[in-house]
Short mmCIF file of C-alpha atoms in Angstrom, two decimals:
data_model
loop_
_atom_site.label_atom_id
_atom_site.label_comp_id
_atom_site.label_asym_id
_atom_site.label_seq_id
_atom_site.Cartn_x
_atom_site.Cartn_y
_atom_site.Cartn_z
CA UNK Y 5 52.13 -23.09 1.88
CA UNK Y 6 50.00 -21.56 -0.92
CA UNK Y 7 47.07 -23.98 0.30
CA UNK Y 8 47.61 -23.06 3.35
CA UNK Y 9 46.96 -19.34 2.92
CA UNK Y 10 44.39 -19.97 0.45
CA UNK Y 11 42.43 -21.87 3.19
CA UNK Y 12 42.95 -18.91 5.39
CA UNK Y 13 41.71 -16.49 3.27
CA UNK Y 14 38.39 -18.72 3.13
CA UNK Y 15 37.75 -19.10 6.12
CA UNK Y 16 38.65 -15.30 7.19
CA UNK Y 17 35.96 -14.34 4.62
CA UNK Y 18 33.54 -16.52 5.67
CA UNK Y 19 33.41 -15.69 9.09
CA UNK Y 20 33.49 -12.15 8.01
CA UNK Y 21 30.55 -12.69 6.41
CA UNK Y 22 29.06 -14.90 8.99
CA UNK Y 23 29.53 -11.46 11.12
CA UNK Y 24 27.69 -9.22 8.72
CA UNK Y 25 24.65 -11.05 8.96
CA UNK Y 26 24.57 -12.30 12.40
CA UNK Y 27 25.09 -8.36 13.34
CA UNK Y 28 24.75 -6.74 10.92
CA UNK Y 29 24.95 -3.00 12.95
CA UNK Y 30 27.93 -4.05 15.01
CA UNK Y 31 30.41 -1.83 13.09
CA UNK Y 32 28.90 1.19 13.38
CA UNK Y 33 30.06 3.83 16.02
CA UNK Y 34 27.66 3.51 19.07
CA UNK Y 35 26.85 6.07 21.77
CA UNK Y 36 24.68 5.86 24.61
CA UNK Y 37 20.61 6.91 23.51
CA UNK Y 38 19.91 10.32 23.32
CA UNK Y 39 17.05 11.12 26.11
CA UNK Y 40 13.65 12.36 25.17
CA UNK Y 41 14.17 15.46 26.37
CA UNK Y 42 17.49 16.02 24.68
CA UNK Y 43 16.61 15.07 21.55
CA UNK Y 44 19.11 16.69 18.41
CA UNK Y 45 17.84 17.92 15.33
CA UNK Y 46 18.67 16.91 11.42
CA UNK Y 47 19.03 18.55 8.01
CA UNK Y 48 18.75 17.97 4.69
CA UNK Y 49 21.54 18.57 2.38
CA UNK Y 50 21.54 18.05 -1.77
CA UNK Y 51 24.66 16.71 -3.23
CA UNK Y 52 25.69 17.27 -6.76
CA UNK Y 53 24.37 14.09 -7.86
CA UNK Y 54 20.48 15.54 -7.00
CA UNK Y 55 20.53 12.84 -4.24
CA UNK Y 56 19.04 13.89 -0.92
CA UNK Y 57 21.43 13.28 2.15
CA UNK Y 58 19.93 13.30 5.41
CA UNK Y 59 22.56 14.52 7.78
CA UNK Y 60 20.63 12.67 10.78
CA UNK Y 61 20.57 13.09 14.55
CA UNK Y 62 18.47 10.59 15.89
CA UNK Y 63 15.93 10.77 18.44
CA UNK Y 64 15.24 7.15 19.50
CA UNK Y 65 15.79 3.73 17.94
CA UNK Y 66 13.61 0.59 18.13
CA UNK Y 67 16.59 -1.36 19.09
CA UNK Y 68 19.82 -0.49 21.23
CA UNK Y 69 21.23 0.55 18.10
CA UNK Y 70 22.10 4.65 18.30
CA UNK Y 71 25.00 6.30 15.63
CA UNK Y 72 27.14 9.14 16.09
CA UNK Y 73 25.02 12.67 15.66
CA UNK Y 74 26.20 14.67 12.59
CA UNK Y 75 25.96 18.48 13.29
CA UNK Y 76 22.71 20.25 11.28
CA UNK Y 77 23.38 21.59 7.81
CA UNK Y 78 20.81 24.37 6.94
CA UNK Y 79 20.20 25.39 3.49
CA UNK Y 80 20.30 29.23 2.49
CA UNK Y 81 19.14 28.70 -1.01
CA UNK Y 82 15.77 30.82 -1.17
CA UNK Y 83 12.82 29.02 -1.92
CA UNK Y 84 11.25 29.11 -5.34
CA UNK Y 85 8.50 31.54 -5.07
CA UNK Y 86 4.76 30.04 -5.71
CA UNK Y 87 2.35 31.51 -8.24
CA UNK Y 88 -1.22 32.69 -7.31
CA UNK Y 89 -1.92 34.77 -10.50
CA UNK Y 90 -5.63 35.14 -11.61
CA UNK Y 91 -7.73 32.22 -12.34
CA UNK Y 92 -9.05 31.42 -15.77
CA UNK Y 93 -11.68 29.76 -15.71
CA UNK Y 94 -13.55 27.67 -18.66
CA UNK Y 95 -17.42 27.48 -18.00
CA UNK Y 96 -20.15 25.62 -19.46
CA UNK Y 97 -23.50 25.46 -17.83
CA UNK Y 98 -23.83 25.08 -14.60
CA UNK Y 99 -22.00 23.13 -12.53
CA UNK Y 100 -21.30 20.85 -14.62
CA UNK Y 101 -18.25 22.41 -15.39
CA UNK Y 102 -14.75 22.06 -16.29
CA UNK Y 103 -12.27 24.59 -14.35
CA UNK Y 104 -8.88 25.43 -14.98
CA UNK Y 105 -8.04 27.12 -11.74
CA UNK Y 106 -4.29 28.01 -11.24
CA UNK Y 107 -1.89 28.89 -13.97
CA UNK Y 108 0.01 25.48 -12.81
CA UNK Y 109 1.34 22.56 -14.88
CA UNK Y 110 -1.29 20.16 -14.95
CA UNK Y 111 -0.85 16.77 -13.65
CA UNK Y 112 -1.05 13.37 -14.78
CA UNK Y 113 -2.12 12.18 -11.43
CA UNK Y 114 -5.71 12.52 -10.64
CA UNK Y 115 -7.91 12.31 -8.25
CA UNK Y 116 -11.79 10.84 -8.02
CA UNK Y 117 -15.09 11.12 -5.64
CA UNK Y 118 -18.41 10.03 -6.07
CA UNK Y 119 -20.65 10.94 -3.14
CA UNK Y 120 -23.44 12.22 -2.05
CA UNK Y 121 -23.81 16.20 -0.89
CA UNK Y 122 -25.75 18.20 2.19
CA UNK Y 123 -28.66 19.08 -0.42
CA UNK Y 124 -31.88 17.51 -0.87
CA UNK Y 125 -34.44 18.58 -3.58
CA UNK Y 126 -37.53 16.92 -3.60
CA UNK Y 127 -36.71 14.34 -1.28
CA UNK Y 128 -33.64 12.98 -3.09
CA UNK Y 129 -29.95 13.96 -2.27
CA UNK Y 130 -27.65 15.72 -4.78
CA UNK Y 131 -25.02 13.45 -6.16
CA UNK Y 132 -21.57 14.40 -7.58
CA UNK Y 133 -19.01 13.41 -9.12
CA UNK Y 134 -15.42 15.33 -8.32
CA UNK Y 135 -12.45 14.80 -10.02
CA UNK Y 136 -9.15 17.13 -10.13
CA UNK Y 137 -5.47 16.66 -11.05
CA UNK Y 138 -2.79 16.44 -7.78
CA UNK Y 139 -1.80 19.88 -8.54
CA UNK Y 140 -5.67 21.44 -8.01
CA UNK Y 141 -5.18 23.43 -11.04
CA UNK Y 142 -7.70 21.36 -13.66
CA UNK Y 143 -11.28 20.61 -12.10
CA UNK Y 144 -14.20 18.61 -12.86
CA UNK Y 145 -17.81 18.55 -11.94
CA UNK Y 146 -20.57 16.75 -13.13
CA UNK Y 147 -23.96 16.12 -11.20
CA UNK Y 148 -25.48 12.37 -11.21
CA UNK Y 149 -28.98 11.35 -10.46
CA UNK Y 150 -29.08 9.28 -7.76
CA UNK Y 151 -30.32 6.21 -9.70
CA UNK Y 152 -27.65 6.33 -12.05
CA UNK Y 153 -25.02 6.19 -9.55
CA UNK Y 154 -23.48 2.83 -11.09
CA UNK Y 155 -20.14 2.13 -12.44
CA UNK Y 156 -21.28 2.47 -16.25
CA UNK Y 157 -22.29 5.71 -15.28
CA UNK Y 158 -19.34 6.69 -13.55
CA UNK Y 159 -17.07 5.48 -16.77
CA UNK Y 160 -19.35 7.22 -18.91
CA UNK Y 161 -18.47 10.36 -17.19
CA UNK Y 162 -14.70 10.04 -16.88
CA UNK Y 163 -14.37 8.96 -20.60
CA UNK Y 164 -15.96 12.67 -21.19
CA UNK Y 165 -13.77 14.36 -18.51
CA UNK Y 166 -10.64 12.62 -19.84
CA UNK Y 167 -11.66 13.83 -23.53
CA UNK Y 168 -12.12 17.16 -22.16
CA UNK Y 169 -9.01 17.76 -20.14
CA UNK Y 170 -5.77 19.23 -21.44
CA UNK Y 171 -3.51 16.05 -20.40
CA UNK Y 172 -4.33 11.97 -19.98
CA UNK Y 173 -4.47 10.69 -16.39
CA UNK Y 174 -1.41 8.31 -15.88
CA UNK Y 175 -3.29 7.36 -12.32
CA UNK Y 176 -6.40 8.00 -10.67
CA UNK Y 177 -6.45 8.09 -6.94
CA UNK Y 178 -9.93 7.71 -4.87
CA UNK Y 179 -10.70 7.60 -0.95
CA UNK Y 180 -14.12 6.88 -0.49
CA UNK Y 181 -14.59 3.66 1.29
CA UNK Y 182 -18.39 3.78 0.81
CA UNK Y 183 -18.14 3.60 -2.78
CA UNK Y 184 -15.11 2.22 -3.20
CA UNK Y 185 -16.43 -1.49 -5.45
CA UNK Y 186 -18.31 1.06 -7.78
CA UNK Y 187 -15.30 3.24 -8.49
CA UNK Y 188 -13.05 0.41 -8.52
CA UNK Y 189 -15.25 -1.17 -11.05
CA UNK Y 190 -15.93 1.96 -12.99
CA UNK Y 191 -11.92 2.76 -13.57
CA UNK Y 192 -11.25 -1.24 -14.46
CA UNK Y 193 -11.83 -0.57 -18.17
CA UNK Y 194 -9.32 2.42 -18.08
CA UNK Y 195 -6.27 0.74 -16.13
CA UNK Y 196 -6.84 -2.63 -19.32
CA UNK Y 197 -7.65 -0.31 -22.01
CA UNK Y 198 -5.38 2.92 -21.31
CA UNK Y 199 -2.99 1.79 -18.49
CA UNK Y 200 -4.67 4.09 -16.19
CA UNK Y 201 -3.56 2.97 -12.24
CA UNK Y 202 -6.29 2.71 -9.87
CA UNK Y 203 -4.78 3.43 -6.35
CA UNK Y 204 -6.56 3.09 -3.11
CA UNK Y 205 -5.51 6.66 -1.28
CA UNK Y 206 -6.02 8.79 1.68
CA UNK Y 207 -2.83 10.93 0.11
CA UNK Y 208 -6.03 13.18 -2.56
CA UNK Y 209 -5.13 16.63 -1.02
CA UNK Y 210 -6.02 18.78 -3.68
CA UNK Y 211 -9.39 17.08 -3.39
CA UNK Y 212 -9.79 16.81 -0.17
CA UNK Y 213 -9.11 21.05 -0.15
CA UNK Y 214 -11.27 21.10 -2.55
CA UNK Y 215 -14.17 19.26 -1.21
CA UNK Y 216 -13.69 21.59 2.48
CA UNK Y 217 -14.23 24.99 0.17
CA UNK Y 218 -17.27 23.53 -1.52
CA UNK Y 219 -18.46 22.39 1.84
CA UNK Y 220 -17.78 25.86 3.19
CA UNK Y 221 -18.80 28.07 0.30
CA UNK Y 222 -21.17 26.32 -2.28
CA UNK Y 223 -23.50 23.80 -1.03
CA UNK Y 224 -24.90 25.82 2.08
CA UNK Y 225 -26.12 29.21 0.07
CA UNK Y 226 -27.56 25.79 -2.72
CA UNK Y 227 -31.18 25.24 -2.10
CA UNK Y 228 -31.87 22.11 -0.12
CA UNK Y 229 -29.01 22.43 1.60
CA UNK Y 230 -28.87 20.15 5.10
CA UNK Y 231 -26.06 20.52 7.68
CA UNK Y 232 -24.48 17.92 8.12
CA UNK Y 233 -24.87 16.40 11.65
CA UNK Y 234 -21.86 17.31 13.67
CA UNK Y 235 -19.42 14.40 14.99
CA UNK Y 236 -18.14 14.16 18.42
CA UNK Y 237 -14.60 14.84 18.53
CA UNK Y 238 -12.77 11.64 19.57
CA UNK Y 239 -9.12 11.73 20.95
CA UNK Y 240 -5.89 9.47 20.76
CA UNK Y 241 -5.65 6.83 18.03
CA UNK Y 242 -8.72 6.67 15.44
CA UNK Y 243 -8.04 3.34 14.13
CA UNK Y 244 -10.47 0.89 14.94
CA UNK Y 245 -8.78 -2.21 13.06
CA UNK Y 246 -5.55 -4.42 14.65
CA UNK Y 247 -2.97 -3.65 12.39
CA UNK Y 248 -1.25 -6.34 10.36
CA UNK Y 249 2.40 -7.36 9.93
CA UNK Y 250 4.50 -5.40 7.47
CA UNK Y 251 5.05 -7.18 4.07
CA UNK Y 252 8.86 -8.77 4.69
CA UNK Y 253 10.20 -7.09 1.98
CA UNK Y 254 9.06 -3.91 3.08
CA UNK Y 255 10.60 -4.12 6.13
CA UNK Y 256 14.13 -1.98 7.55
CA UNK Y 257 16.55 -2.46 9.57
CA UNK Y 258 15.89 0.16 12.05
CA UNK Y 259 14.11 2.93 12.72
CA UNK Y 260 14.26 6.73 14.49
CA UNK Y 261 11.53 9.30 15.52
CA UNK Y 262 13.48 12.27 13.56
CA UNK Y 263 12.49 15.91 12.62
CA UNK Y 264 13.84 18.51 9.85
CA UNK Y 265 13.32 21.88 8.95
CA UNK Y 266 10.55 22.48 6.40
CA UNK Y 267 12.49 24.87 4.47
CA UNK Y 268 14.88 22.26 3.95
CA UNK Y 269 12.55 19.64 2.73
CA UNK Y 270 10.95 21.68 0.64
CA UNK Y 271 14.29 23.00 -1.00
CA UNK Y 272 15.77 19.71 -1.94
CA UNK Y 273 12.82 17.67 -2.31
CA UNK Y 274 12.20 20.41 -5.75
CA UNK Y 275 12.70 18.11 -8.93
CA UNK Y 276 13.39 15.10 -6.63
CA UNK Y 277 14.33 12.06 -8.56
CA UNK Y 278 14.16 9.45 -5.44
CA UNK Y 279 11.28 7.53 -4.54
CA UNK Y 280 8.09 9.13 -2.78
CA UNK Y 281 6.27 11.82 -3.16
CA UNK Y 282 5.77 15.36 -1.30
CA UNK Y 283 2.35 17.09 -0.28
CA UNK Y 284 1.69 20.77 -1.42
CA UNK Y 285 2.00 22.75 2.24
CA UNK Y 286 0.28 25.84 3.53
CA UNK Y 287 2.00 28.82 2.80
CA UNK Y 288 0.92 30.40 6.22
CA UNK Y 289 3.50 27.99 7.81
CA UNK Y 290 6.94 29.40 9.08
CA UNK Y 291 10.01 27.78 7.15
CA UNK Y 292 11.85 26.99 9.89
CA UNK Y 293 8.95 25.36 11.50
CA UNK Y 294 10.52 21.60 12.10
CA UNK Y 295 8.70 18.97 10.87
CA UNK Y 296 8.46 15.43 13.03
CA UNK Y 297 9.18 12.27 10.76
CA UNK Y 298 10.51 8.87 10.87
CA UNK Y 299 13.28 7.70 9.63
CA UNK Y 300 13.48 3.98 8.43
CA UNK Y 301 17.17 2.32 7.86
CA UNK Y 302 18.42 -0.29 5.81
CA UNK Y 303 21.36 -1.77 3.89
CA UNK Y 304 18.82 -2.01 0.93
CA UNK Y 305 17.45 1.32 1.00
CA UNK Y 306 17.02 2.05 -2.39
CA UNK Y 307 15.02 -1.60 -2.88
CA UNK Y 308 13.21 -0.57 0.02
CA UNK Y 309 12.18 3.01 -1.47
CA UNK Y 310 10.88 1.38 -4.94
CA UNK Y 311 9.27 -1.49 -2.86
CA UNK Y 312 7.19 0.89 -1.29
CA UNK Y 313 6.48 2.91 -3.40
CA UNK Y 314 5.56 0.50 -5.89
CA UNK Y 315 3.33 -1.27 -3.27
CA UNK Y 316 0.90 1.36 -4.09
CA UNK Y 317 -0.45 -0.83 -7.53
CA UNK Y 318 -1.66 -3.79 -5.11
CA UNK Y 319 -2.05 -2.46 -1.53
CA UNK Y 320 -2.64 1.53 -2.14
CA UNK Y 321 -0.43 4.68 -0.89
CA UNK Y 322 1.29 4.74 2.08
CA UNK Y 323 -0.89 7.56 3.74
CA UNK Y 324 0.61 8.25 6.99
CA UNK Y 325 2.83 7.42 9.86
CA UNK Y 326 1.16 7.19 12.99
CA UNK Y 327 1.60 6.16 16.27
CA UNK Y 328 -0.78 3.89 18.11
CA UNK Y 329 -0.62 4.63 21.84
CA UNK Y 330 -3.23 2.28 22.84
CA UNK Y 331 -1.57 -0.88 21.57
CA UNK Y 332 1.68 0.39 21.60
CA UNK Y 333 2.68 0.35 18.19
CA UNK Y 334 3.90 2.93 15.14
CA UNK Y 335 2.01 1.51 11.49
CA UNK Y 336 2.14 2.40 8.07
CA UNK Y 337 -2.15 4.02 6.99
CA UNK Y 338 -1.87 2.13 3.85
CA UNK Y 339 -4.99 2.47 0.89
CA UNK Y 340 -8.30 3.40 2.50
CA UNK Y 341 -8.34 1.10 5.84
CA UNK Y 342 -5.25 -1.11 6.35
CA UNK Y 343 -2.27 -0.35 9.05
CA UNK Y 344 0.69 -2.10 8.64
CA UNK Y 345 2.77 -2.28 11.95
CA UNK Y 346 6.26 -0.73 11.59
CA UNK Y 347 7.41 -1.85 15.09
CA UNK Y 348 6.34 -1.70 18.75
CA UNK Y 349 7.34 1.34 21.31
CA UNK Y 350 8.67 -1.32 23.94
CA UNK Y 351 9.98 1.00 26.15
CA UNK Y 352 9.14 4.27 28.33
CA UNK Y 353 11.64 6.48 26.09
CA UNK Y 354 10.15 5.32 22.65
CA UNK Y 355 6.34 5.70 24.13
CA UNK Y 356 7.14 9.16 25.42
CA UNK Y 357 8.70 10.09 21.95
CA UNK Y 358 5.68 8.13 19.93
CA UNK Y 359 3.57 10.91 22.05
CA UNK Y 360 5.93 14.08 21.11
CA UNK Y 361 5.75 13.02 17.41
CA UNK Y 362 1.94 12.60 17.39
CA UNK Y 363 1.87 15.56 19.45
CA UNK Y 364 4.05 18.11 16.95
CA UNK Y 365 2.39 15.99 13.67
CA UNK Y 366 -0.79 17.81 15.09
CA UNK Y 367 0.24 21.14 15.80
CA UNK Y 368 0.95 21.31 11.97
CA UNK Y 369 -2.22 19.48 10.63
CA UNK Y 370 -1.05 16.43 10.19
CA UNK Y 371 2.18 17.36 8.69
CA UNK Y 372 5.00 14.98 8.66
CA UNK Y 373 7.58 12.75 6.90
CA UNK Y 374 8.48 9.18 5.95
CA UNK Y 375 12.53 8.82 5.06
CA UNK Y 376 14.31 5.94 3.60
CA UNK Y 377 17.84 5.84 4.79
CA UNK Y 378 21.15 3.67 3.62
CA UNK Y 379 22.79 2.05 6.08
CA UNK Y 380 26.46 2.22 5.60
CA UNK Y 381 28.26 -0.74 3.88
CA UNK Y 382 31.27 -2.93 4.51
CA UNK Y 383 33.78 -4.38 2.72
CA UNK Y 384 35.29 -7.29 4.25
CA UNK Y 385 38.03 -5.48 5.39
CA UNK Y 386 35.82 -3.55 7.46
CA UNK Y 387 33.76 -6.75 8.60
CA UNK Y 388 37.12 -8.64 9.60
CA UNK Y 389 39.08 -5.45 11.30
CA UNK Y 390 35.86 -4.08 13.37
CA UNK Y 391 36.17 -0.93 11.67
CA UNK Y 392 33.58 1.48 13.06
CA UNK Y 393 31.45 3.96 10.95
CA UNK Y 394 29.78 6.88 11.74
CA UNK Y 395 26.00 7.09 9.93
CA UNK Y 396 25.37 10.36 8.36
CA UNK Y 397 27.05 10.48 4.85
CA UNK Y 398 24.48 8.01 3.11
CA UNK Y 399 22.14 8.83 0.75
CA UNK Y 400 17.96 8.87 1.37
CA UNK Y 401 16.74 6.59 -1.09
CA UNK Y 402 12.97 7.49 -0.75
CA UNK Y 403 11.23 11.02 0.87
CA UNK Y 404 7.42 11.26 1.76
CA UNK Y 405 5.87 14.32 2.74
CA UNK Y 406 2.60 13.82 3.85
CA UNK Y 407 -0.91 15.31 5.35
CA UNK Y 408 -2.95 13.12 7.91
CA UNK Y 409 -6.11 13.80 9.01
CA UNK Y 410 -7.48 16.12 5.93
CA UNK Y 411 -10.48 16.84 5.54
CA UNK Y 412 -11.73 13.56 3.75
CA UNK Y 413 -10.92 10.73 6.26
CA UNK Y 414 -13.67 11.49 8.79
CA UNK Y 415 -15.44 14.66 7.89
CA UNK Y 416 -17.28 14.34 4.06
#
């Protein structure tokens, strides 16, 4: 008798787990797919643990898969006011300067370009190199001759900004594909000798502001100073390359087209602990603007958050989340020129929803997210006896907040 049960309890829990993995998403509570032009609307909501919760209503799903739609939670909190006091500012001579501009804490992460600049004296162009913290508040300038642009040179110059600067760089982002071997070469020596991370990024805001004010306000009243040819304006998706398969293990479950309030990102993503990583945003924006995203869903979401956030080392920073309409696809803008393809819009619902979220993500610059949700969990009990689970109450295990098309990906 005792074997006898004993076998039974085997074999129940092996099927049971059989189930999980054939379906894993059978359990959950389904309802029929929310139309395009019904679509719900999520929040944000802290618990006491500092974790962000999404409480999600979902707008389309790659799959048949759709959850039960949690009512919105706003936040009241009031957000943390931002200071713009007076700007000291340390000189030296002439541009070649080192600026402390905002009475911000200075940050650790950094960000590099070497280029060329709209000014030409005596037939040669002015060279410079850039280089600013994340937050924008610590700047650094230094002119190069344009024979000396070269990787020594380039080291030579960040060994002297580094000495000069009130905190180390932990990282040092850079965008520039045109010089991307020199700069890559140049910061070698600092990721052996100092641990200094090189990343591959599109995600340099503060210099990418930066380099639009200097573009508007310095180099044209500079002597020499050439406009710079103007660009025809091109329209839908401005990647030329195919995009390649997403790394398996960076791959969820599911995915939604989502959006949330900004106030509410902003107010729990303050002193977030989770993966990712959240843009500065333009104060000129309306807090209860609401902000398009996607929202990516797996069992492993808190793997999946570290994976990709850690992917940055080899690959780069996951830039943006865009939607190609031409091949039909939504992709990951990974480094400076790779697109990783998050899934296909297969459908008429998903292609018309792909448009609304590149649509809104331009209304607001670029502005959008990148969430990493948990999937809820089973215990066998749950696998054997079909119980049913509504999606909601699970933490997000990574946030992005992110800007595409700044300044620096087609215009400098």
């Amino acid at each position: 008798m005792r074997v006898t049960l004993l076998s039974l309890l085997c074999v129940v829990s092996f099927l049971g787990v059989l189930y999980h993995h054939v379906q894993p998403r059978a359990p959950l509570l389904l309802l029929p797919a929310p139309t395009s032009g019904n679509l719900r609307i999520p929040g944000i909501q802290r618990a006491a643990t500092s974790s962000l919760h999404f409480r999600p209503a979902v707008l389309s799903h790659r799959k048949d898969f759709t959850c039960a739609h949690a009512p919105l939670r706003k936040i009241s909190n009031s957000l943390r006011a931002r200071s713009s006091g007076d700007t000291p500012v340390a000189t030296g001579g002439g541009e070649n300067v080192a600026k402390v501009q905002k009475p911000k804490e200075i940050s650790t992460e950094w960000e590099l370009d070497v280029y060329s600049r709209p000014v030409v004296n005596g037939g040669k162009k002015l060279w410079e190199m850039l280089l600013c913290d994340k937050t924008g508040g610590w700047q650094f300038i230094e002119q190069m001759s344009p024979d000396k642009v070269t990787s020594k040179e380039i080291n030579r110059l960040l060994m002297k900004a580094i000495e000069d600067a009130p905190v180390k760089p932990t990282a040092i982002r850079f965008f520039r594909k045109q010089a991307l071997s020199v700069i890559k070469k140049a910061l070698d020596p600092l990721e052996k000798e100092e641990n200094v991370r090189a990343i591959k990024s599109k995600t340099t805001y503060a210099l990418f502001d930066w380099i639009r004010e200097r573009n508007e306000k310095v180099y044209p009243f500079m002597d020499g100073y050439v406009p710079p040819k103007k660009q025809a304006k091109t329209s839908g998706f401005l990647y030329s390359r195919p995009s390649e398969s997403l790394p398996s293990y960076l791959e969820g479950e599911d995915w939604s087209f989502s959006e949330v309030e900004l106030g509410d990102i902003l107010q729990n993503t303050q002193d977030m602990t989770e993966a990712g990583r959240v843009c500065e945003v333009d104060a000129s924006i309306p807090r209860d603007t609401m902000v398009p995203g996607l929202i990516v869903y797996s069992t492993r979401a808190r793997a999946l958050a570290v994976a990709l956030q850690g992917s940055c080392i080899e690959y780069g920073d996951i830039n943006s989340v865009s939607v190609d309409e031409d091949r039909g696809e939504i992709v990951y803008e990974v480094g400076v020129e790779d697109k990783w393809r998050v899934g296909k819009l297969d459908d008429e619902r998903l292609v018309r929803e792909g448009a609304a979220f590149e649509a809104k993500k331009n209304e607001l610059g670029g502005l959008h997210f990148l969430a990493i949700h948990q999937l809820p969990k089973f215990d066998l009990l749950d696998i054997v006896f079909n119980r049913k689970k509504e999606l909601g109450d699970e933490e997000i295990e990574g946030f992005w907040l992110m800007r595409q098309g700044s300044i620096g990906w087609k215009d400098i």
